[in-house]
Short mmCIF file of C-alpha atoms and ligand atoms in Angstrom, two decimals:
data_model
loop_
_atom_site.label_atom_id
_atom_site.label_comp_id
_atom_site.label_asym_id
_atom_site.label_seq_id
_atom_site.Cartn_x
_atom_site.Cartn_y
_atom_site.Cartn_z
CA MET A 2 -0.27 -37.58 14.82
CA VAL A 3 1.45 -34.58 16.43
CA ARG A 4 5.07 -34.34 15.34
CA LYS A 5 7.54 -33.69 18.17
CA PHE A 6 11.10 -34.46 19.19
CA PRO A 7 12.03 -37.67 21.04
CA ASP A 8 11.41 -37.69 24.80
CA GLY A 9 14.45 -36.47 26.67
CA PHE A 10 15.68 -34.30 23.78
CA LEU A 11 18.12 -31.83 25.35
CA TRP A 12 16.95 -28.34 24.36
CA GLY A 13 19.13 -25.45 25.52
CA GLY A 14 21.55 -22.71 24.64
CA ALA A 15 25.28 -22.06 24.49
CA THR A 16 27.85 -19.47 25.53
CA ALA A 17 31.64 -19.48 25.92
CA ALA A 18 33.55 -17.93 28.80
CA ASN A 19 35.73 -15.76 26.55
CA GLN A 20 32.73 -14.21 24.80
CA TYR A 21 30.22 -14.08 27.69
CA GLU A 22 31.86 -13.76 31.09
CA GLY A 23 33.95 -10.60 31.05
CA GLY A 24 35.52 -10.18 34.51
CA TRP A 25 38.79 -10.69 32.64
CA ASN A 26 40.97 -9.69 35.56
CA GLU A 27 38.69 -10.57 38.47
CA GLY A 28 38.58 -13.53 40.86
CA GLY A 29 42.25 -14.34 40.42
CA LYS A 30 41.83 -15.02 36.68
CA GLY A 31 44.95 -14.79 34.54
CA ILE A 32 45.05 -13.04 31.17
CA SER A 33 43.84 -15.26 28.32
CA VAL A 34 44.60 -14.97 24.61
CA SER A 35 41.08 -13.61 24.05
CA ASP A 36 41.69 -10.69 26.44
CA CYS A 37 44.26 -9.42 23.95
CA ALA A 38 42.00 -9.89 20.89
CA ARG A 39 41.31 -6.42 19.62
CA HIS A 40 38.30 -5.58 17.47
CA HIS A 41 38.81 -3.94 14.06
CA LEU A 42 35.60 -2.04 13.44
CA ASP A 43 37.25 -0.28 10.51
CA ILE A 44 37.90 -3.56 8.63
CA ASP A 45 35.38 -5.42 6.45
CA VAL A 46 33.56 -7.85 8.78
CA GLN A 47 33.92 -10.54 6.10
CA ASP A 48 37.72 -10.18 5.90
CA TYR A 49 38.42 -12.85 8.51
CA HIS A 50 42.13 -12.99 7.86
CA ALA A 51 42.52 -9.31 8.73
CA GLN A 52 40.01 -9.54 11.57
CA ASN A 53 41.96 -12.37 13.22
CA ALA A 54 45.54 -11.43 12.35
CA ILE A 55 47.73 -10.81 15.42
CA THR A 56 51.40 -10.17 16.12
CA THR A 57 53.55 -10.16 19.24
CA LYS A 58 53.52 -6.35 19.00
CA ASP A 59 49.71 -6.35 19.12
CA ILE A 60 49.85 -8.48 22.27
CA GLU A 61 52.39 -6.15 23.88
CA GLU A 62 50.11 -3.20 23.04
CA ALA A 63 47.13 -4.99 24.54
CA LEU A 64 49.04 -5.69 27.75
CA LYS A 65 49.86 -1.99 28.07
CA SER A 66 46.39 -0.76 27.12
CA GLN A 67 43.97 0.44 29.76
CA ASP A 68 41.34 1.06 27.07
CA ASP A 69 39.06 -1.98 27.43
CA SER A 70 36.76 -0.60 24.72
CA LEU A 71 39.26 -1.95 22.19
CA TYR A 72 39.14 -5.45 23.72
CA PRO A 73 35.44 -6.41 23.93
CA LYS A 74 36.10 -9.91 25.30
CA ARG A 75 37.38 -8.29 28.49
CA HIS A 76 33.80 -7.36 29.34
CA GLY A 77 31.77 -9.78 27.20
CA SER A 78 28.14 -9.69 28.37
CA ASP A 79 29.42 -9.36 31.96
CA GLY A 80 28.17 -12.86 32.68
CA TYR A 81 30.67 -12.99 35.54
CA HIS A 82 28.35 -10.70 37.51
CA HIS A 83 25.01 -11.56 35.85
CA TYR A 84 25.12 -15.37 35.57
CA LYS A 85 22.48 -15.97 38.27
CA GLU A 86 20.02 -13.65 36.54
CA ASP A 87 20.85 -15.20 33.15
CA ILE A 88 20.52 -18.81 34.26
CA LYS A 89 17.15 -17.89 35.81
CA LEU A 90 16.09 -16.60 32.38
CA PHE A 91 17.39 -19.80 30.72
CA ALA A 92 15.29 -21.78 33.24
CA GLU A 93 12.27 -19.61 32.40
CA MET A 94 12.68 -20.72 28.77
CA GLY A 95 12.78 -24.30 30.06
CA PHE A 96 16.38 -25.18 29.18
CA LYS A 97 17.27 -28.84 29.83
CA VAL A 98 20.96 -28.18 29.15
CA TYR A 99 23.28 -25.15 29.17
CA ARG A 100 26.48 -25.34 27.13
CA MET A 101 29.24 -23.15 28.55
CA SER A 102 33.00 -23.24 28.84
CA ILE A 103 35.38 -23.07 31.78
CA ALA A 104 38.06 -20.42 31.24
CA TRP A 105 41.31 -22.29 31.77
CA SER A 106 42.96 -19.07 32.94
CA ARG A 107 40.41 -18.78 35.78
CA ILE A 108 41.59 -22.15 37.11
CA PHE A 109 45.31 -21.92 36.29
CA PRO A 110 45.96 -18.20 35.67
CA ASN A 111 49.24 -18.86 33.86
CA GLY A 112 48.64 -22.42 32.77
CA ASP A 113 51.83 -23.63 34.49
CA ASP A 114 50.88 -22.70 38.07
CA GLU A 115 51.65 -25.21 40.82
CA GLN A 116 48.23 -24.84 42.46
CA PRO A 117 44.80 -24.01 40.98
CA ASN A 118 43.07 -20.71 41.77
CA GLU A 119 40.42 -21.51 44.40
CA GLU A 120 38.37 -18.39 43.55
CA GLY A 121 38.06 -19.60 39.99
CA LEU A 122 37.05 -23.10 41.06
CA LYS A 123 34.46 -21.63 43.43
CA PHE A 124 33.00 -19.45 40.66
CA TYR A 125 32.17 -22.44 38.48
CA ASP A 126 30.90 -24.38 41.52
CA ASP A 127 28.40 -21.54 41.96
CA VAL A 128 27.49 -21.50 38.25
CA PHE A 129 26.85 -25.26 38.19
CA ASP A 130 24.85 -25.08 41.43
CA GLU A 131 22.71 -22.37 39.84
CA CYS A 132 22.07 -24.59 36.80
CA LEU A 133 21.26 -27.69 38.84
CA LYS A 134 18.92 -25.64 41.06
CA TYR A 135 16.68 -25.37 37.97
CA GLY A 136 17.31 -28.91 36.71
CA ILE A 137 19.54 -27.64 33.89
CA GLU A 138 22.40 -30.00 32.93
CA PRO A 139 25.73 -28.21 32.30
CA LEU A 140 27.47 -29.22 29.06
CA VAL A 141 31.02 -27.97 29.60
CA THR A 142 33.65 -27.14 26.99
CA MET A 143 37.11 -27.52 28.52
CA SER A 144 38.81 -25.24 25.98
CA HIS A 145 36.91 -22.62 24.00
CA TYR A 146 39.47 -20.02 22.82
CA GLU A 147 40.70 -19.31 26.37
CA PRO A 148 44.27 -20.60 26.75
CA PRO A 149 46.25 -18.52 29.29
CA LEU A 150 48.35 -15.88 27.54
CA ASN A 151 51.40 -17.02 29.49
CA ILE A 152 51.58 -20.22 27.45
CA VAL A 153 51.80 -18.07 24.31
CA LEU A 154 54.57 -15.84 25.64
CA ASN A 155 56.65 -18.47 27.43
CA TYR A 156 55.83 -21.76 25.72
CA ASN A 157 54.69 -20.72 22.23
CA GLY A 158 51.23 -22.07 22.77
CA TRP A 159 50.11 -25.56 21.84
CA ALA A 160 53.21 -26.01 19.67
CA SER A 161 54.92 -26.92 22.94
CA ARG A 162 54.51 -30.46 24.23
CA GLU A 163 54.62 -29.18 27.81
CA VAL A 164 51.19 -27.61 27.27
CA VAL A 165 49.70 -31.10 26.96
CA ASP A 166 50.77 -31.83 30.54
CA MET A 167 49.47 -28.47 31.77
CA PHE A 168 46.10 -29.11 30.10
CA VAL A 169 45.91 -32.62 31.55
CA LYS A 170 46.55 -31.20 35.02
CA TYR A 171 43.77 -28.62 34.45
CA VAL A 172 41.37 -31.39 33.32
CA GLU A 173 42.23 -33.56 36.33
CA VAL A 174 41.39 -30.63 38.64
CA ILE A 175 38.06 -29.69 37.02
CA CYS A 176 36.86 -33.29 36.62
CA GLU A 177 37.66 -34.04 40.25
CA ARG A 178 36.07 -30.79 41.46
CA TYR A 179 32.90 -31.02 39.40
CA LYS A 180 32.46 -34.79 39.18
CA ASP A 181 29.10 -34.61 40.99
CA LYS A 182 27.81 -31.68 38.93
CA VAL A 183 28.88 -32.16 35.29
CA LYS A 184 28.43 -35.30 33.21
CA TYR A 185 28.52 -33.86 29.67
CA TRP A 186 31.90 -32.57 28.48
CA LEU A 187 33.47 -31.33 25.23
CA THR A 188 37.26 -31.20 24.97
CA PHE A 189 38.25 -28.57 22.37
CA ASN A 190 35.88 -26.18 20.63
CA GLU A 191 36.25 -26.55 16.85
CA VAL A 192 39.74 -28.09 16.95
CA ASP A 193 39.82 -27.56 13.14
CA SER A 194 39.64 -23.78 13.72
CA MET A 195 43.35 -23.93 14.59
CA ILE A 196 43.83 -23.68 10.81
CA ARG A 197 41.73 -20.51 10.49
CA HIS A 198 42.68 -18.71 13.72
CA PRO A 199 45.75 -20.39 15.21
CA TYR A 200 46.14 -17.72 17.89
CA THR A 201 42.68 -18.00 19.44
CA THR A 202 42.55 -21.80 19.25
CA GLY A 203 46.16 -22.75 19.79
CA GLY A 204 47.95 -19.69 21.17
CA LEU A 205 50.14 -19.60 18.05
CA VAL A 206 51.58 -16.27 16.81
CA GLU A 207 53.40 -16.68 13.49
CA ASP A 208 56.15 -14.13 14.19
CA ARG A 209 57.27 -16.29 17.14
CA PHE A 210 58.27 -19.07 14.73
CA PRO A 211 60.77 -17.29 12.49
CA GLY A 212 62.03 -19.42 9.61
CA GLN A 213 59.59 -22.25 10.40
CA ASN A 214 56.86 -23.67 8.19
CA PHE A 215 53.84 -22.27 10.07
CA GLN A 216 51.53 -24.97 8.64
CA GLN A 217 53.85 -27.52 10.26
CA VAL A 218 53.63 -25.61 13.57
CA ILE A 219 49.81 -25.60 13.38
CA PHE A 220 49.56 -29.35 12.73
CA GLN A 221 52.07 -30.07 15.46
CA ALA A 222 49.94 -28.03 17.86
CA MET A 223 46.88 -29.87 16.66
CA HIS A 224 48.56 -33.20 17.34
CA HIS A 225 49.15 -32.06 20.89
CA GLN A 226 45.46 -31.18 21.19
CA PHE A 227 44.44 -34.59 19.83
CA VAL A 228 46.60 -36.30 22.47
CA ALA A 229 45.31 -33.94 25.16
CA SER A 230 41.72 -34.58 24.05
CA ALA A 231 42.17 -38.35 24.34
CA LEU A 232 43.78 -37.99 27.78
CA ALA A 233 40.93 -35.68 28.85
CA THR A 234 38.43 -38.34 27.74
CA LYS A 235 40.32 -40.93 29.79
CA ILE A 236 40.28 -38.69 32.88
CA CYS A 237 36.55 -37.96 32.53
CA HIS A 238 35.62 -41.62 32.19
CA GLU A 239 37.80 -42.60 35.16
CA LYS A 240 36.74 -39.80 37.51
CA ILE A 241 33.09 -39.48 36.43
CA PRO A 242 31.49 -42.86 35.71
CA GLY A 243 28.71 -42.42 33.14
CA SER A 244 30.14 -39.14 31.83
CA LYS A 245 29.89 -38.50 28.10
CA VAL A 246 32.73 -36.75 26.26
CA GLY A 247 32.29 -35.22 22.83
CA CYS A 248 34.51 -33.73 20.18
CA MET A 249 33.32 -30.47 18.63
CA LEU A 250 33.82 -29.61 14.98
CA THR A 251 32.99 -26.68 12.76
CA LYS A 252 30.49 -28.27 10.40
CA LEU A 253 31.31 -26.49 7.17
CA THR A 254 29.01 -27.96 4.52
CA TYR A 255 30.24 -27.54 0.96
CA TYR A 256 28.09 -27.85 -2.18
CA PRO A 257 29.67 -28.16 -5.65
CA TYR A 258 28.92 -24.89 -7.48
CA THR A 259 28.05 -26.87 -10.65
CA CYS A 260 27.63 -30.55 -11.57
CA LYS A 261 31.02 -30.43 -13.29
CA PRO A 262 32.94 -33.44 -11.93
CA GLU A 263 35.82 -31.11 -11.00
CA ASP A 264 33.48 -29.11 -8.76
CA VAL A 265 32.03 -32.25 -7.17
CA LEU A 266 35.53 -33.47 -6.40
CA GLN A 267 36.48 -30.07 -4.99
CA ALA A 268 33.49 -30.14 -2.64
CA GLN A 269 34.41 -33.65 -1.48
CA GLN A 270 38.03 -32.62 -0.90
CA ASP A 271 37.00 -29.49 0.99
CA MET A 272 34.62 -31.49 3.19
CA ARG A 273 37.57 -33.68 4.15
CA SER A 274 39.43 -30.56 5.22
CA THR A 275 37.23 -30.44 8.30
CA TYR A 276 36.30 -34.10 8.65
CA CYS A 277 39.94 -35.05 9.14
CA TYR A 278 39.85 -33.57 12.64
CA SER A 279 36.62 -35.22 13.79
CA ASP A 280 37.71 -38.48 12.09
CA THR A 281 40.84 -38.38 14.24
CA GLN A 282 38.91 -37.87 17.47
CA VAL A 283 36.10 -40.30 16.65
CA PHE A 284 38.13 -43.14 15.08
CA GLY A 285 41.11 -42.47 17.35
CA GLU A 286 43.61 -42.36 14.51
CA TYR A 287 44.79 -40.10 11.73
CA PRO A 288 42.82 -40.83 8.52
CA ALA A 289 44.95 -42.00 5.60
CA TYR A 290 44.17 -38.90 3.57
CA LEU A 291 45.48 -36.61 6.33
CA LEU A 292 48.68 -38.66 6.60
CA ALA A 293 48.96 -38.40 2.80
CA LYS A 294 48.59 -34.61 3.08
CA PHE A 295 51.36 -34.47 5.67
CA LYS A 296 53.62 -36.54 3.41
CA ASN A 297 52.82 -34.60 0.23
CA GLU A 298 53.31 -31.24 1.95
CA GLY A 299 56.43 -32.24 3.85
CA ILE A 300 54.74 -31.83 7.22
CA HIS A 301 56.45 -33.98 9.86
CA ILE A 302 54.59 -34.39 13.18
CA GLN A 303 56.77 -35.06 16.22
CA MET A 304 55.02 -37.86 18.12
CA GLU A 305 55.99 -39.32 21.48
CA GLU A 306 55.99 -43.01 22.25
CA GLY A 307 52.40 -44.00 23.04
CA ASP A 308 50.65 -41.00 21.49
CA LEU A 309 48.85 -43.04 18.85
CA ASP A 310 47.92 -45.71 21.40
CA ILE A 311 46.36 -43.08 23.66
CA MET A 312 44.41 -41.57 20.77
CA LYS A 313 43.19 -45.02 19.72
CA LYS A 314 42.25 -46.05 23.23
CA TYR A 315 40.22 -42.97 24.18
CA PRO A 316 37.99 -41.83 21.28
CA VAL A 317 35.01 -39.60 22.01
CA ASP A 318 31.52 -40.82 22.95
CA PHE A 319 29.55 -38.41 20.78
CA VAL A 320 30.06 -35.86 18.02
CA SER A 321 29.05 -32.26 18.62
CA PHE A 322 29.31 -29.52 16.06
CA SER A 323 28.47 -25.98 15.06
CA TYR A 324 26.36 -25.33 11.96
CA TYR A 325 25.52 -21.86 10.70
CA SER A 326 25.41 -22.07 6.93
CA SER A 327 26.45 -24.02 3.86
CA SER A 328 28.88 -22.81 1.18
CA CYS A 329 29.60 -23.46 -2.50
CA VAL A 330 32.98 -24.46 -3.93
CA ALA A 331 34.34 -24.88 -7.45
CA LYS A 332 37.60 -26.06 -8.93
CA ASP A 333 37.92 -22.69 -10.63
CA ASP A 334 36.16 -19.94 -8.67
CA LYS A 335 37.63 -16.99 -10.58
CA GLY A 336 35.06 -14.24 -11.10
CA LEU A 337 32.47 -15.91 -8.85
CA LYS A 338 30.94 -13.88 -6.00
CA LYS A 339 32.32 -14.93 -2.62
CA THR A 340 30.72 -14.78 0.79
CA ALA A 341 31.76 -15.50 4.39
CA ALA A 342 30.62 -18.29 6.70
CA ASN A 343 32.05 -18.82 10.15
CA THR A 344 35.62 -17.63 9.53
CA ASN A 345 35.55 -19.31 6.14
CA VAL A 346 35.05 -17.76 2.69
CA ALA A 347 33.38 -19.56 -0.23
CA ILE A 348 31.30 -18.94 -3.35
CA LYS A 349 27.90 -17.35 -2.75
CA ASN A 350 24.98 -19.72 -3.35
CA PRO A 351 22.46 -17.83 -5.57
CA TYR A 352 19.54 -19.98 -4.34
CA ILE A 353 19.58 -19.06 -0.67
CA PRO A 354 19.47 -15.80 1.37
CA SER A 355 22.31 -14.36 3.48
CA SER A 356 22.53 -12.81 6.94
CA ASP A 357 23.74 -9.22 7.49
CA TRP A 358 27.23 -10.73 7.81
CA GLY A 359 27.00 -12.70 4.57
CA TRP A 360 26.45 -16.09 6.24
CA GLN A 361 24.04 -18.00 4.01
CA ILE A 362 20.83 -19.29 5.56
CA ASP A 363 20.30 -22.96 4.62
CA PRO A 364 18.12 -25.08 6.94
CA ILE A 365 18.21 -28.05 4.53
CA GLY A 366 22.00 -27.82 4.81
CA LEU A 367 21.62 -28.66 8.49
CA ARG A 368 19.76 -31.86 7.56
CA VAL A 369 22.42 -32.66 4.96
CA SER A 370 25.07 -32.13 7.66
CA LEU A 371 23.27 -34.34 10.20
CA VAL A 372 22.89 -37.19 7.68
CA ASP A 373 26.53 -36.80 6.59
CA LEU A 374 27.88 -36.91 10.14
CA TYR A 375 25.64 -39.72 11.36
CA ASP A 376 26.37 -41.93 8.34
CA ARG A 377 30.09 -41.23 8.79
CA TYR A 378 30.41 -41.80 12.53
CA ARG A 379 27.37 -43.82 13.70
CA LYS A 380 27.70 -42.02 17.06
CA PRO A 381 25.12 -39.82 18.77
CA LEU A 382 25.21 -36.22 17.51
CA PHE A 383 24.72 -32.96 19.40
CA ILE A 384 24.19 -29.57 17.72
CA VAL A 385 25.99 -27.27 20.15
CA GLU A 386 25.99 -24.14 18.01
CA ASN A 387 23.45 -22.82 15.54
CA GLY A 388 21.79 -19.42 15.29
CA LEU A 389 21.45 -16.14 13.46
CA GLY A 390 23.80 -13.23 14.11
CA ALA A 391 21.79 -10.12 13.29
CA LYS A 392 21.48 -6.38 13.91
CA ASP A 393 18.72 -6.37 16.55
CA GLU A 394 17.00 -3.12 17.53
CA LEU A 395 15.70 -2.62 21.07
CA VAL A 396 12.32 -0.86 20.91
CA ASP A 397 10.08 -0.36 23.98
CA GLY A 398 12.11 -2.85 25.99
CA THR A 399 12.05 -5.70 23.49
CA VAL A 400 13.27 -6.78 20.04
CA ASP A 401 10.93 -7.97 17.30
CA ASP A 402 13.27 -10.68 16.01
CA GLN A 403 10.74 -12.58 13.88
CA TYR A 404 13.64 -13.18 11.46
CA ARG A 405 15.41 -15.18 14.16
CA ILE A 406 12.22 -17.15 14.94
CA ASP A 407 11.91 -17.94 11.21
CA TYR A 408 15.56 -19.06 11.13
CA PHE A 409 15.12 -21.39 14.10
CA ASP A 410 11.71 -22.66 12.94
CA ALA A 411 13.13 -23.74 9.57
CA HIS A 412 16.22 -25.34 11.12
CA PHE A 413 14.25 -27.20 13.82
CA ARG A 414 11.93 -28.69 11.16
CA GLU A 415 14.94 -30.07 9.28
CA MET A 416 16.38 -31.46 12.51
CA LEU A 417 13.14 -33.37 13.09
CA ASN A 418 13.19 -34.63 9.48
CA ALA A 419 16.72 -35.91 10.06
CA ILE A 420 15.54 -37.76 13.19
CA GLU A 421 12.23 -39.09 11.87
CA ILE A 422 13.06 -39.74 8.21
CA ASP A 423 16.84 -40.17 8.11
CA GLY A 424 17.19 -42.10 11.36
CA VAL A 425 19.73 -39.70 12.90
CA ASP A 426 20.40 -40.08 16.64
CA LEU A 427 20.40 -36.44 17.78
CA MET A 428 20.97 -35.94 21.54
CA GLY A 429 20.10 -32.29 21.76
CA TYR A 430 20.42 -28.73 20.56
CA THR A 431 21.98 -25.65 22.13
CA SER A 432 21.50 -22.44 20.17
CA TRP A 433 24.60 -20.28 19.83
CA GLY A 434 24.65 -17.22 21.87
CA CYS A 435 21.43 -17.92 23.81
CA ILE A 436 22.16 -14.46 25.21
CA ASP A 437 23.87 -11.66 23.25
CA LEU A 438 27.65 -11.90 23.57
CA VAL A 439 30.85 -10.86 21.77
CA SER A 440 31.25 -12.48 18.36
CA GLU A 441 34.41 -14.51 17.74
CA SER A 442 35.25 -13.55 14.16
CA THR A 443 34.66 -9.80 14.49
CA LYS A 444 34.60 -9.19 18.29
CA GLN A 445 31.27 -7.34 17.90
CA MET A 446 28.46 -7.14 20.45
CA SER A 447 26.32 -5.73 17.61
CA LYS A 448 26.29 -9.15 15.94
CA ARG A 449 23.51 -10.38 18.20
CA TYR A 450 22.43 -14.06 18.51
CA GLY A 451 20.47 -14.17 21.77
CA PHE A 452 16.92 -14.77 22.87
CA ILE A 453 17.99 -12.17 25.42
CA TYR A 454 19.22 -8.70 24.41
CA VAL A 455 22.12 -7.21 26.39
CA ASP A 456 22.34 -3.41 26.44
CA CYS A 457 26.01 -3.07 25.48
CA ASP A 458 27.52 -1.75 22.26
CA ASP A 459 30.69 -2.62 20.32
CA LEU A 460 32.76 -0.33 22.54
CA GLY A 461 31.42 -1.81 25.76
CA ASN A 462 29.11 1.11 26.58
CA GLY A 463 25.69 0.40 28.07
CA THR A 464 23.78 -0.62 31.16
CA TYR A 465 24.29 -4.37 30.51
CA LYS A 466 20.59 -4.73 31.35
CA ARG A 467 18.89 -7.81 29.93
CA TYR A 468 15.71 -7.69 27.78
CA LYS A 469 13.64 -10.60 26.45
CA LYS A 470 13.31 -10.62 22.66
CA LYS A 471 10.22 -11.91 20.86
CA SER A 472 12.06 -15.19 20.28
CA PHE A 473 12.35 -15.74 24.07
CA ASP A 474 8.71 -16.76 24.51
CA TRP A 475 8.67 -18.58 21.16
CA TYR A 476 11.61 -20.80 22.19
CA LYS A 477 9.98 -21.33 25.59
CA LYS A 478 6.90 -22.76 23.77
CA VAL A 479 9.05 -24.94 21.53
CA ILE A 480 10.76 -26.47 24.56
CA GLU A 481 7.53 -26.75 26.56
CA THR A 482 5.92 -28.77 23.75
CA ASN A 483 9.16 -30.56 22.78
CA GLY A 484 8.85 -29.11 19.29
CA ALA A 485 5.12 -29.69 18.71
CA TRP A 486 4.67 -25.87 18.78
CA LEU A 487 6.39 -25.72 15.37
CA PHE A 488 3.40 -27.49 13.82
CA GLU A 489 0.68 -25.69 15.81
CA GLY A 490 -2.31 -25.06 13.55
CA GLU A 491 -0.87 -27.03 10.61
C1 LIG B 24 31.97 -20.50 16.30
C2 LIG B 24 32.53 -20.37 17.72
C3 LIG B 24 31.64 -19.61 18.66
C4 LIG B 24 30.93 -18.45 18.00
C5 LIG B 24 30.35 -18.82 16.63
C6 LIG B 24 29.68 -17.67 15.93
O1 LIG B 24 33.01 -20.79 15.45
O2 LIG B 24 32.72 -21.67 18.26
O3 LIG B 24 32.45 -19.22 19.74
O4 LIG B 24 31.76 -17.36 17.94
O5 LIG B 24 31.37 -19.33 15.81
O6 LIG B 24 30.64 -16.95 15.19
P1 LIG B 24 30.78 -15.38 15.38
O7 LIG B 24 30.84 -15.16 16.85
O8 LIG B 24 32.03 -15.02 14.68
O9 LIG B 24 29.55 -14.76 14.75
#
């Protein structure tokens, strides 16, 4: 019997406005936090703290700078001008779904504007029309590292309760405008990433909170996003009958470095450090262990009357997540070799290989993650980010990225095992960076993920021409045969 994925499995690919679109100051768009995110090509790509550190002074410098080569997200892959060509290529691969984000600052340039920016609304109308022309369903992230910079400078980002109301107004506008075009929505990309890069995710800059406990500020901002996420779910369901709203978490999968009970406990504790955010959005309430953390660490969340009711009343419909690699943890990791994984640093697993950026390649870890999440939430799952960031070389108009095909092949097999053997309900899969784009952690174009190569380097130089990699036709076959191609000839 030929093995293949369930009928209707939603194969596709993913981008995010801040890393793909460019056109940072076109079409009436306001400046977003990502437009001021400078790359640090002189800093170790695995030193995420340094790569993502930012001060008010850095922002002021960015606002004065005319040198866009320092701010790669200002140009991205220039999707703003190439999206029709790109969506045509996605359709050629047979995409059923295209995950993308709406840049909030294209709709409300400053976040607190009275009226939305019609040019921005029209742009996404055109993008969705292009998708639907090919029968591709948009899967839209409402916030993917693109808060308007104005909310940082004049409201201190998501720490301010007023931002909840601004976000709700933004969601009301986009749900009303696109109610006939978009039925799959995600609220916040990796809400847990607020801990690792508070500026990109929550518009928080530590030096703007002098004398305050910054952890407290981060969790307060996260509370505001939880309330906003629940209200966004409410709006979607009311305005778009049949719409499905998902949360989106960074699936960090931790293995105990040894079978020492202390290491097993450490791995369980570390897993909770990301589950607490999806627990909150799926169960609609703070888990007891997160409330215990707040109490033990003296973190006091300011809540308004009704917040907890709203969160309880409007939980998400499905759980989406990013998975790139697994990591090892130990109670005592002194002297053990560390490695990076998606803005996280953990002990290097000696049994599995690593990417050029140190991210460990563990397809079985994806199956472990799927089983974990499905057993925990009993809600449909959606892999909305997975892929291999690598140094691709364009030769004779293509890239021989067999390594990327091998990565996907191994991960797709484990996905099918999770469905067929472990009983996981998996809605679909969108590879991260289906086209080369600017990486989040290091702001590099040279960390390439796409089935499509974009001729642009880390300083923004290039023709921005698109080239199909070897994996383009391979993925097209996988989709065409709904996965049976993986087992061709076996
Ligand atoms: C996730 C983000 C994506 C993307 C991905 C890959 O955390 O949601 O936006 O950036 O990481 O990471 P990177 O771009 O740092 O290689």
